Coordinates of C-alpha atoms and ligand atoms in Angstrom, one line a residue:
M1 CA 105.9 51.8 100.2
A2 CA 106.4 51.3 96.4
R3 CA 103.2 50.7 94.0
A4 CA 102.3 47.3 92.9
H5 CA 102.4 48.5 89.5
P6 CA 104.0 51.1 87.4
P7 CA 102.1 54.7 87.1
Q8 CA 100.3 54.8 83.4
S9 CA 100.9 58.5 81.6
P10 CA 97.4 60.1 83.1
P11 CA 94.8 59.7 80.7
P12 CA 94.0 63.1 78.7
G13 CA 90.7 64.4 80.6
V14 CA 93.4 65.2 83.7
A15 CA 94.3 68.0 81.5
V16 CA 90.6 68.6 80.8
L17 CA 90.0 68.6 84.3
S18 CA 93.0 71.1 85.6
D19 CA 92.1 73.8 82.6
P20 CA 89.6 76.4 83.9
A21 CA 88.1 76.9 80.8
T22 CA 87.3 72.8 80.1
N23 CA 86.1 71.7 83.4
H24 CA 82.9 70.9 83.7
G25 CA 84.0 69.1 87.5
T26 CA 80.9 67.2 88.4
A27 CA 78.5 68.3 85.2
F28 CA 80.7 66.0 83.3
T29 CA 78.6 62.8 81.7
H30 CA 79.3 59.2 82.2
P31 CA 79.8 59.3 78.4
Q32 CA 82.0 62.2 78.3
R33 CA 83.9 60.5 81.5
E34 CA 84.4 57.2 79.2
A35 CA 85.5 59.0 76.5
L36 CA 88.3 61.9 78.4
G37 CA 89.9 58.7 80.9
L38 CA 87.8 60.6 83.7
Q39 CA 86.1 57.4 85.4
G40 CA 87.5 57.2 89.0
L41 CA 88.6 60.8 88.8
L42 CA 85.4 62.2 89.8
P43 CA 82.8 61.2 92.3
P44 CA 79.6 59.4 90.9
A45 CA 77.1 61.8 90.5
V46 CA 76.5 63.6 87.6
E47 CA 75.1 67.2 88.4
T48 CA 73.7 69.6 86.2
I49 CA 75.2 73.4 85.9
E50 CA 72.1 74.6 87.9
Q51 CA 72.9 72.1 90.8
Q52 CA 76.5 73.4 91.0
V53 CA 75.5 76.8 90.9
A54 CA 73.5 75.8 94.0
R55 CA 76.7 74.6 95.8
V56 CA 79.0 77.4 94.7
M57 CA 75.8 79.8 96.3
D58 CA 75.5 77.3 99.4
N59 CA 79.5 77.7 100.1
L60 CA 78.7 81.5 99.5
Q61 CA 76.9 81.7 102.7
L62 CA 79.2 79.4 105.0
Q63 CA 82.0 81.9 104.2
A64 CA 82.8 84.6 107.6
T65 CA 83.3 87.5 105.2
D66 CA 83.0 88.8 102.2
L67 CA 86.6 89.3 101.7
D68 CA 86.4 85.5 102.0
R69 CA 83.6 85.3 99.6
H70 CA 85.6 86.8 96.9
L71 CA 88.5 84.8 97.3
Y72 CA 86.2 81.9 97.3
L73 CA 84.6 83.2 93.8
R74 CA 88.1 83.5 92.8
A75 CA 89.3 80.4 93.2
L76 CA 86.1 78.8 91.4
H77 CA 87.5 81.0 88.6
D78 CA 90.5 79.0 88.7
R79 CA 89.3 75.9 88.6
N80 CA 85.8 75.9 86.2
E81 CA 85.4 79.4 84.3
I82 CA 82.1 78.6 83.1
L83 CA 80.8 77.8 86.1
Y84 CA 82.2 80.8 88.3
Y85 CA 80.4 83.1 85.1
R86 CA 77.3 81.0 85.3
T87 CA 77.0 81.6 88.8
L88 CA 77.6 85.5 88.2
H89 CA 74.5 85.3 85.5
D90 CA 72.2 83.7 87.6
H91 CA 72.9 85.5 90.8
L92 CA 74.3 88.7 89.9
A93 CA 72.7 90.9 92.5
Q94 CA 74.1 88.4 95.2
T95 CA 77.4 88.3 93.5
L96 CA 78.3 91.3 92.1
P97 CA 79.2 93.7 95.5
L98 CA 81.3 90.4 95.9
I99 CA 83.4 90.8 92.8
Y100 CA 83.0 94.7 92.2
T101 CA 82.7 97.2 94.6
P102 CA 82.7 97.5 97.5
T103 CA 84.5 93.6 98.1
V104 CA 87.1 94.7 95.2
G105 CA 88.5 97.2 96.6
Q106 CA 89.0 95.3 99.7
A107 CA 90.1 92.8 97.2
C108 CA 93.3 94.7 96.2
Q109 CA 94.0 95.9 99.5
E110 CA 95.2 92.6 100.3
Y111 CA 95.8 91.3 96.8
S112 CA 99.6 90.6 97.8
R113 CA 98.9 89.0 100.5
R114 CA 96.1 86.9 99.7
F115 CA 97.7 86.0 96.2
L116 CA 96.0 82.8 95.1
A117 CA 97.2 82.3 91.2
P118 CA 97.9 84.9 88.4
R119 CA 95.0 86.0 86.5
G120 CA 96.2 88.5 83.1
L121 CA 99.0 90.0 82.2
Y122 CA 101.5 91.9 83.9
L123 CA 103.5 94.4 81.8
T124 CA 106.3 96.3 83.6
A125 CA 108.8 98.9 83.2
H126 CA 111.3 96.5 83.1
D127 CA 109.2 95.2 79.9
R128 CA 110.1 98.7 78.1
G129 CA 111.3 97.2 74.5
R130 CA 109.4 94.0 74.6
M131 CA 105.7 94.7 75.5
A132 CA 104.2 93.4 71.6
E133 CA 106.7 90.4 72.9
L134 CA 104.8 89.7 75.6
L135 CA 101.5 90.6 74.4
R136 CA 101.9 87.5 72.1
R137 CA 102.5 85.3 75.3
W138 CA 98.8 85.6 75.8
P139 CA 97.2 82.4 74.9
Q140 CA 94.2 83.7 73.9
S141 CA 94.3 85.3 70.2
Q142 CA 90.6 86.2 69.9
V143 CA 91.0 89.1 72.6
S144 CA 88.1 92.2 71.8
V145 CA 88.6 93.8 74.9
I146 CA 91.0 94.9 76.9
V147 CA 90.8 96.8 80.5
V148 CA 94.0 98.2 81.6
T149 CA 95.2 100.2 84.8
D150 CA 98.3 101.1 86.3
G151 CA 97.1 101.4 89.9
S152 CA 97.5 104.3 90.5
R153 CA 94.0 105.2 91.4
I154 CA 92.1 102.3 92.3
L155 CA 88.8 103.3 93.4
G156 CA 89.0 106.1 96.1
L157 CA 91.7 103.7 97.5
G158 CA 95.0 105.8 96.1
D159 CA 98.1 104.3 94.6
L160 CA 97.7 100.4 95.0
G161 CA 100.2 99.5 92.5
A162 CA 100.2 96.2 91.2
N163 CA 97.9 95.0 93.7
G164 CA 95.0 96.9 91.5
M165 CA 95.0 94.1 89.1
G166 CA 92.0 93.3 90.7
I167 CA 89.9 96.3 89.0
P168 CA 90.7 94.7 85.2
I169 CA 89.5 91.0 86.4
G170 CA 86.4 92.3 88.0
K171 CA 85.3 95.1 85.1
L172 CA 86.1 92.1 82.4
D173 CA 83.9 89.9 84.9
L174 CA 81.0 92.1 84.5
Y175 CA 81.6 92.0 80.5
V176 CA 81.1 88.5 80.4
A177 CA 78.5 88.3 82.8
C178 CA 76.7 91.1 82.1
G179 CA 77.7 91.9 78.2
G180 CA 77.8 88.1 77.5
I181 CA 81.2 88.6 76.1
A182 CA 82.8 85.2 75.7
P183 CA 85.8 85.2 78.9
A184 CA 88.2 84.3 76.1
Q185 CA 88.0 87.1 74.5
C186 CA 88.3 89.3 77.3
L187 CA 92.2 90.6 78.6
P188 CA 92.9 92.3 81.9
I189 CA 96.4 94.4 82.2
M190 CA 98.2 95.1 84.8
L191 CA 101.1 98.0 83.9
D192 CA 103.3 98.4 86.1
L193 CA 105.6 101.0 85.9
G194 CA 106.1 101.1 89.9
T195 CA 104.1 102.6 92.6
D196 CA 104.3 105.7 94.8
N197 CA 102.9 104.0 97.8
A198 CA 106.1 103.6 100.0
A199 CA 104.2 101.2 102.1
L200 CA 103.2 99.0 99.6
R201 CA 106.8 98.8 98.5
D202 CA 107.9 97.9 101.9
D203 CA 105.5 95.3 102.3
L204 CA 106.9 91.7 102.9
F205 CA 104.3 90.5 100.3
Y206 CA 104.0 93.3 97.6
L207 CA 104.2 91.4 94.4
G208 CA 104.7 94.8 92.4
L209 CA 107.9 96.3 91.0
R210 CA 109.4 97.9 94.6
Q211 CA 110.5 101.2 92.6
P212 CA 109.2 104.8 92.6
R213 CA 106.3 104.8 89.6
L214 CA 108.1 106.4 86.6
Q215 CA 107.4 110.4 86.0
G216 CA 107.0 112.5 83.2
Q217 CA 108.6 111.9 80.1
A218 CA 109.7 108.1 81.2
Y219 CA 106.1 107.3 82.2
A220 CA 104.7 108.7 78.7
Q221 CA 106.8 106.3 76.7
A222 CA 106.2 103.3 78.7
L223 CA 102.3 103.8 77.9
A224 CA 102.9 104.8 74.2
E225 CA 105.1 101.4 73.7
F226 CA 102.0 99.9 75.5
V227 CA 99.2 101.6 73.3
A228 CA 101.5 100.5 70.1
A229 CA 101.8 97.7 71.1
V230 CA 98.1 96.8 71.8
Q231 CA 97.3 97.9 68.6
A232 CA 100.0 95.8 66.4
V233 CA 99.0 92.5 68.6
Y234 CA 95.4 92.8 68.6
P235 CA 94.0 95.6 66.1
G236 CA 90.7 96.6 66.6
V237 CA 90.3 96.0 70.2
L238 CA 88.6 98.0 72.1
L239 CA 90.6 99.5 74.6
Q240 CA 89.5 100.5 78.6
F241 CA 91.8 102.5 80.6
E242 CA 90.6 102.2 84.3
D243 CA 91.5 103.6 87.4
F244 CA 94.5 105.9 86.0
S245 CA 95.3 109.4 88.3
N246 CA 93.8 112.1 86.9
Q247 CA 97.0 113.5 85.1
P248 CA 97.6 110.7 82.6
A249 CA 93.8 109.7 82.5
F250 CA 92.9 113.1 81.1
A251 CA 96.0 112.9 79.0
L252 CA 95.7 109.3 77.7
L253 CA 92.3 110.0 76.8
A254 CA 93.1 113.2 74.9
R255 CA 95.8 111.6 73.0
Y256 CA 94.3 108.6 72.0
R257 CA 90.7 109.0 71.6
D258 CA 90.5 109.7 68.2
Q259 CA 93.3 107.4 66.9
L260 CA 92.3 104.3 68.8
C261 CA 89.0 102.3 69.9
C262 CA 89.3 103.2 73.3
F263 CA 87.4 105.3 76.1
N264 CA 88.3 106.1 79.8
D265 CA 85.3 104.3 82.0
D266 CA 86.3 107.1 84.9
I267 CA 85.9 110.1 82.6
Q268 CA 83.6 108.8 80.0
G269 CA 81.8 105.7 81.7
T270 CA 81.0 108.1 84.4
G271 CA 79.8 110.9 83.0
A272 CA 76.8 108.7 80.9
M273 CA 75.7 106.7 84.4
G274 CA 75.4 110.4 85.9
L275 CA 73.9 111.8 83.1
A276 CA 71.5 109.0 83.4
G277 CA 70.6 109.4 86.8
L278 CA 69.8 113.4 86.2
Y279 CA 67.2 112.0 83.4
A280 CA 65.3 109.7 85.9
A281 CA 65.5 111.8 88.9
L282 CA 64.2 114.6 86.5
R283 CA 61.0 112.0 85.7
L284 CA 61.1 111.6 89.6
R285 CA 60.2 114.8 90.8
G286 CA 59.8 116.6 87.7
G287 CA 61.5 120.1 86.3
T288 CA 64.1 120.1 83.4
L289 CA 67.4 119.3 83.1
G290 CA 68.5 123.2 81.8
T291 CA 67.0 125.0 85.2
Q292 CA 69.0 122.4 87.7
R293 CA 71.8 123.8 89.4
I294 CA 74.5 120.8 90.3
L295 CA 77.3 121.2 92.6
F296 CA 80.2 118.8 92.1
A297 CA 81.9 118.0 95.6
G298 CA 85.2 116.6 93.4
A299 CA 86.8 118.0 90.2
G300 CA 88.4 114.9 89.0
E301 CA 87.9 112.4 86.3
A302 CA 84.4 111.0 87.6
A303 CA 82.8 115.1 88.0
L304 CA 84.2 116.2 85.1
G305 CA 83.2 113.2 83.2
I306 CA 79.8 114.3 84.6
A307 CA 79.8 117.8 83.9
H308 CA 80.8 116.9 80.5
M309 CA 77.6 115.0 79.5
V310 CA 75.4 117.1 81.7
T311 CA 76.5 120.5 79.8
A312 CA 76.5 118.9 76.4
A313 CA 73.0 117.6 77.5
M314 CA 71.9 120.8 78.1
T315 CA 73.8 122.6 75.2
A316 CA 71.7 120.1 73.1
Q317 CA 68.4 121.3 74.8
G318 CA 68.6 125.0 73.5
L319 CA 71.5 126.7 76.2
S320 CA 74.4 128.1 74.9
P321 CA 77.4 126.4 76.4
A322 CA 78.6 129.2 78.7
E323 CA 74.8 129.2 80.2
A324 CA 75.2 125.2 80.6
R325 CA 78.8 125.3 82.3
A326 CA 77.2 128.3 84.3
R327 CA 74.6 126.0 86.1
C328 CA 77.7 123.7 86.9
W329 CA 79.7 124.3 90.2
L330 CA 82.7 122.4 90.8
M331 CA 84.7 122.0 94.4
D332 CA 88.0 120.4 94.6
S333 CA 90.4 119.8 97.9
Q334 CA 91.1 123.1 97.6
G335 CA 87.6 124.6 97.7
L336 CA 85.0 126.2 95.3
V337 CA 86.8 126.1 91.5
V338 CA 86.4 130.1 91.3
A339 CA 87.9 132.1 87.9
A340 CA 90.1 133.5 90.9
R341 CA 92.3 130.4 91.6
T342 CA 95.7 130.5 90.2
D343 CA 95.8 126.7 90.6
L344 CA 93.8 125.6 88.4
P345 CA 94.8 123.2 85.5
E346 CA 93.5 123.2 82.2
H347 CA 90.5 120.8 82.2
K348 CA 89.1 122.4 85.3
R349 CA 88.8 126.4 83.4
P350 CA 85.6 126.2 81.8
Y351 CA 83.9 125.6 85.5
A352 CA 85.6 128.3 87.0
H353 CA 83.2 130.9 87.7
D354 CA 83.4 134.4 89.1
H355 CA 82.5 134.0 92.6
A356 CA 84.0 134.5 95.9
P357 CA 86.3 131.7 96.8
L358 CA 84.7 129.4 98.8
P359 CA 86.9 126.8 100.9
D360 CA 84.2 124.2 102.1
L361 CA 81.2 122.8 101.0
H362 CA 79.3 123.8 103.6
A363 CA 79.7 127.2 102.5
A364 CA 79.2 126.2 98.7
V365 CA 75.4 124.6 99.3
A366 CA 74.6 127.9 101.4
A367 CA 75.9 130.1 98.8
L368 CA 74.8 128.6 95.5
R369 CA 71.7 126.8 96.5
P370 CA 71.9 123.4 94.6
D371 CA 69.5 121.1 93.5
V372 CA 71.7 118.1 93.0
L373 CA 74.5 117.5 95.0
I374 CA 76.9 114.9 93.5
G375 CA 80.3 113.6 95.3
A376 CA 82.8 111.9 93.2
S377 CA 85.8 113.6 95.7
G378 CA 86.6 109.9 97.4
T379 CA 86.0 111.6 100.8
A380 CA 84.2 109.4 103.0
G381 CA 81.9 111.7 105.5
L382 CA 82.2 114.5 103.6
F383 CA 78.2 115.2 103.0
D384 CA 77.7 116.0 106.6
E385 CA 74.2 116.3 108.6
A386 CA 75.3 120.2 108.2
V387 CA 75.6 120.0 104.9
L388 CA 72.3 117.5 103.7
R389 CA 70.5 120.1 106.0
E390 CA 71.2 123.0 104.2
L391 CA 70.8 121.5 100.7
A392 CA 67.0 120.3 101.9
R393 CA 66.7 123.5 103.1
G394 CA 67.0 125.5 99.8
T395 CA 65.2 122.7 97.5
P396 CA 62.2 120.5 98.1
R397 CA 63.6 117.4 96.8
P398 CA 67.8 117.5 96.4
L399 CA 69.2 114.6 94.2
V400 CA 72.3 113.8 96.2
M401 CA 74.4 111.5 94.8
A402 CA 77.4 109.4 96.9
L403 CA 79.3 108.3 93.7
S404 CA 82.9 107.7 95.9
N405 CA 84.2 104.1 96.2
P406 CA 84.3 101.8 97.9
T407 CA 81.6 101.7 100.9
S408 CA 83.8 103.1 102.9
K409 CA 84.9 106.5 101.1
A410 CA 80.9 107.1 100.2
E411 CA 80.2 110.8 101.0
C412 CA 77.1 109.8 102.8
T413 CA 75.0 106.4 103.4
A414 CA 71.7 106.3 102.4
Q415 CA 70.5 106.4 105.8
Q416 CA 72.5 110.0 106.3
A417 CA 71.0 111.0 103.3
Y418 CA 67.0 110.2 104.1
A419 CA 67.3 111.3 107.8
W420 CA 69.0 114.4 107.5
T421 CA 66.6 115.5 104.6
G422 CA 63.6 114.8 106.1
G423 CA 63.4 111.9 103.8
R424 CA 63.4 114.4 101.0
A425 CA 66.3 113.3 99.0
I426 CA 66.5 111.5 96.1
F427 CA 69.7 109.0 96.6
A428 CA 72.1 106.8 94.7
S429 CA 75.3 105.8 95.5
G430 CA 78.8 104.6 93.5
S431 CA 78.5 101.0 96.0
P432 CA 75.7 99.7 97.3
F433 CA 73.3 100.6 100.1
P434 CA 70.3 98.4 101.7
P435 CA 66.5 99.8 101.2
V436 CA 66.0 102.1 104.2
P437 CA 62.7 101.8 106.3
W438 CA 61.2 105.6 106.1
E439 CA 58.1 106.9 108.2
G440 CA 56.0 103.4 107.3
T441 CA 57.3 103.1 103.8
T442 CA 60.8 101.9 102.6
L443 CA 63.3 104.4 100.3
S444 CA 65.7 102.2 98.3
P445 CA 68.7 103.9 96.9
G446 CA 69.7 103.2 93.7
Q447 CA 73.1 102.3 92.7
G448 CA 74.8 104.8 90.4
N449 CA 77.7 103.0 89.0
N450 CA 79.5 102.6 85.8
A451 CA 79.0 99.1 85.5
F452 CA 74.8 100.1 83.8
I453 CA 77.5 101.7 81.2
F454 CA 80.6 100.1 80.3
P455 CA 79.1 96.2 79.6
G456 CA 76.9 97.8 77.1
V457 CA 79.1 100.1 75.1
G458 CA 81.9 97.7 75.1
L459 CA 79.0 94.9 73.3
G460 CA 77.5 97.4 71.3
V461 CA 81.2 98.2 69.9
R462 CA 81.8 95.0 69.1
V463 CA 78.2 94.1 67.9
C464 CA 79.1 96.7 65.1
S465 CA 83.0 96.2 64.6
A466 CA 83.3 100.2 65.9
R467 CA 86.2 102.3 64.7
R468 CA 86.0 104.7 67.3
V469 CA 84.1 105.1 70.6
S470 CA 82.6 108.6 70.7
D471 CA 81.1 110.9 73.0
A472 CA 77.5 110.2 70.9
M473 CA 77.7 106.8 71.9
F474 CA 77.5 107.9 75.3
F475 CA 74.8 110.3 75.0
A476 CA 73.1 107.3 73.7
A477 CA 74.2 104.8 76.1
A478 CA 73.2 107.3 79.0
Q479 CA 69.5 107.9 77.3
A480 CA 69.4 104.1 76.9
L481 CA 70.3 103.4 80.7
A482 CA 67.6 106.0 81.7
D483 CA 64.7 104.6 79.7
Q484 CA 65.7 101.5 81.9
V485 CA 64.4 102.8 85.1
T486 CA 60.7 101.7 85.1
A487 CA 57.6 103.3 87.3
A488 CA 58.0 101.3 89.6
D489 CA 61.7 101.7 90.5
L490 CA 61.2 105.4 90.5
Q491 CA 57.8 104.4 92.9
C492 CA 60.3 103.4 95.4
G493 CA 62.9 106.2 95.0
R494 CA 65.3 104.0 92.5
I495 CA 66.9 106.3 89.7
F496 CA 68.9 103.1 88.6
P497 CA 67.8 99.6 87.9
P498 CA 68.3 97.2 90.0
A499 CA 71.2 94.9 89.8
D500 CA 69.6 91.7 88.7
R501 CA 68.3 93.8 85.3
L502 CA 72.4 94.9 84.2
R503 CA 71.7 91.8 81.4
A504 CA 69.0 93.6 80.5
V505 CA 70.1 96.9 80.6
A506 CA 73.4 96.0 78.7
A507 CA 71.5 94.9 76.1
A508 CA 69.6 98.1 75.9
V509 CA 73.0 100.2 76.1
A510 CA 74.7 98.2 73.4
H511 CA 71.8 98.8 70.6
A512 CA 71.8 102.2 71.5
V513 CA 75.8 102.4 71.0
A514 CA 75.6 100.6 67.9
R515 CA 73.0 102.7 66.2
A516 CA 75.0 105.9 67.1
A517 CA 77.9 103.8 65.5
Y518 CA 76.1 103.2 62.4
A519 CA 74.4 106.8 62.2
Q520 CA 78.3 108.3 62.7
G521 CA 79.6 105.9 60.0
L522 CA 81.6 104.4 62.9
A523 CA 81.1 100.8 62.1
E524 CA 82.8 98.2 60.1
K525 CA 80.3 95.8 59.6
P526 CA 77.3 96.6 58.0
E527 CA 74.1 97.4 59.8
P528 CA 72.1 93.9 60.5
A529 CA 68.3 93.9 59.7
D530 CA 67.3 92.9 63.2
L531 CA 70.1 94.7 65.6
D532 CA 68.1 93.4 68.9
A533 CA 68.8 89.9 67.1
A534 CA 72.8 90.7 66.6
I535 CA 73.0 91.5 69.9
R536 CA 71.2 89.1 71.4
A537 CA 73.6 86.5 69.5
H538 CA 76.7 88.0 70.9
M539 CA 75.7 87.4 74.1
T540 CA 76.5 84.0 75.3
V541 CA 75.2 82.4 78.1
P542 CA 77.6 80.4 80.1
R543 CA 76.7 76.8 79.4
Y544 CA 78.8 73.4 78.9
R545 CA 79.2 72.3 75.5
V546 CA 78.5 69.0 75.1
Ligands
NAI601 P1 90.0 112.2 90.9 O1 91.4 112.1 91.9 O2 90.4 112.2 89.7 O3 89.7 112.8 91.5 C1 89.4 113.7 92.6 C2 88.6 114.4 93.4 O4 87.9 115.1 94.6 C3 90.1 115.8 93.1 O5 89.6 117.0 91.9 C4 90.2 116.4 94.6 O6 90.3 117.3 94.8 C5 88.1 116.1 95.0 N1 88.4 116.3 96.6 C6 89.6 115.7 97.2 N2 88.9 115.5 98.8 C7 87.7 116.9 98.5 C8 86.9 117.5 99.6 N3 87.3 116.9 100.7 N4 86.1 117.9 99.3 C9 85.5 118.3 97.6 N5 86.7 118.2 96.9 C10 87.8 117.0 97.1 O7 89.4 110.6 91.4 P2 87.9 110.6 90.2 O8 88.6 109.1 88.9 O9 87.4 111.6 90.1 O10 87.4 109.4 91.7 C11 87.2 109.9 92.4 C12 85.9 108.9 93.5 O11 84.7 108.7 92.7 C13 86.8 107.3 93.9 O12 86.2 107.6 95.0 C14 86.0 106.7 92.5 O13 86.0 105.5 93.5 C15 84.6 106.8 92.1 N6 84.1 107.2 91.1 C16 82.8 106.5 91.2 C17 82.7 106.0 90.2 C18 81.2 105.4 89.8 O14 80.5 104.5 88.8 N7 80.3 105.2 91.2 C19 82.9 106.1 88.7 C20 84.2 106.7 88.4 C21 84.6 106.9 90.1

């Protein structure tokens, strides 16, 4: 039936309601509703943001699976950005596993099939020659942090192509929720240069380029054009490289670290987190850094990032570089990294010691008797019963870090680490594990994740307008993180703070990072009289502006 009256042009408030950056939903007050022409378009109740957050948390309970919860939060993000970030801000411990590891791993695997709405910027192999033009299309001019991936090594899940977009989005969510960076300053980018995952290219729903990933010169040139475009369009932006596969990750860092304000989270952020975990573990069980014998299961970005930080820290404490490296042993998919091997790339060579080749981890643990076993292999179950029992035979309180993400790739669970070491292990993992009841007490594993580092690094860089991100800043970040671990944390076995303290950790890390930047003359802004106040002023709390 025809309307009795022709429709009027929509009130201006309708645009406000459909823009996630301006939509307050039921929190619009009656005067606001009158002014914007929204009376009648919203239910009559006027709610506070706290009431809205309570409804979100209630609705999360009603979802059947964590992926459903993730998608519910994504839809909220698309509807009401302030409420989304306020929910994360107020309930970090509950929401972190949903928007970040482990659920983000499954969300990436299902990204194309469960696609809701575009978010972030997609630059593809077909956009070569006009990447700067496309970057200029991004509607925000105040971008201060970019997280970019090419999707080639998403968590421990391998090449997920354009489906990897969930990772830059999730990382930037933490910049906002933990580092207090304004959402409009954050830009997630998927650099889709193809995928070598053939199953994905054949997938009916796949949303990325259906072509093999660019190789060699073509790949390097696309990366170079991308970086140049970022510098031209957003000069001074902090550029975070995320989940690039091994070879390009090291090459990108080597090429750009001294040229622009950038870092590689998997190498440097993880390095700082690993060193912080060691510092905290030493407080728990005694001993000095320079006497630890460390075995890494994995010799990629994460393992080498930690090894680099640890050896540099040992050197700062008086060991020679050679003595420090001699305390770190690496194992890759081909066995122990030893001098006799001819298949080693340059970046593994410093850790290739004189030793007989050893093909498997159990043999390496038996031969080397490490005090610390760090897993960054992307291989689920690698720390099996035999390995962990062997480890516990050689050292009274082994430190075990099963860092591989998501949970399905963890080298062992918390329960296994405690059970197979007779409750003596100090345990941390990349994805969270619940506390484990143990002989009348409860052991609480820490979450060893670079989420404790990068939001604070980003905040610190922004507060002082650092020109570069230096190793000294990551050392400072590691110490600051370790200092945030309290005696109570240590008492229940936790060598990282719980997730609900991530915001305080980010502020402390930012303080240390900015101080390091000032000390190195890398800051554009003059040092404020009260650095903590400057940091607090930068950390926005998501709330509606009235
Ligand atoms: P990568 O691809 O650079 O390195 C993986 C390494 O594991 C390679 O050296 C490979 O040879 C080795 N490897 C594979 N199978 C092995 C086996 N059976 N035994 C021993 N070594 C084996 O990857 P990347 O960036 O180092 O990441 C590795 C894992 O660490 C991923 O699962 C990732 O999610 C996780 N990670 C966790 C972080 C955290 O904050 N907790 C941060 C960065 C990475």
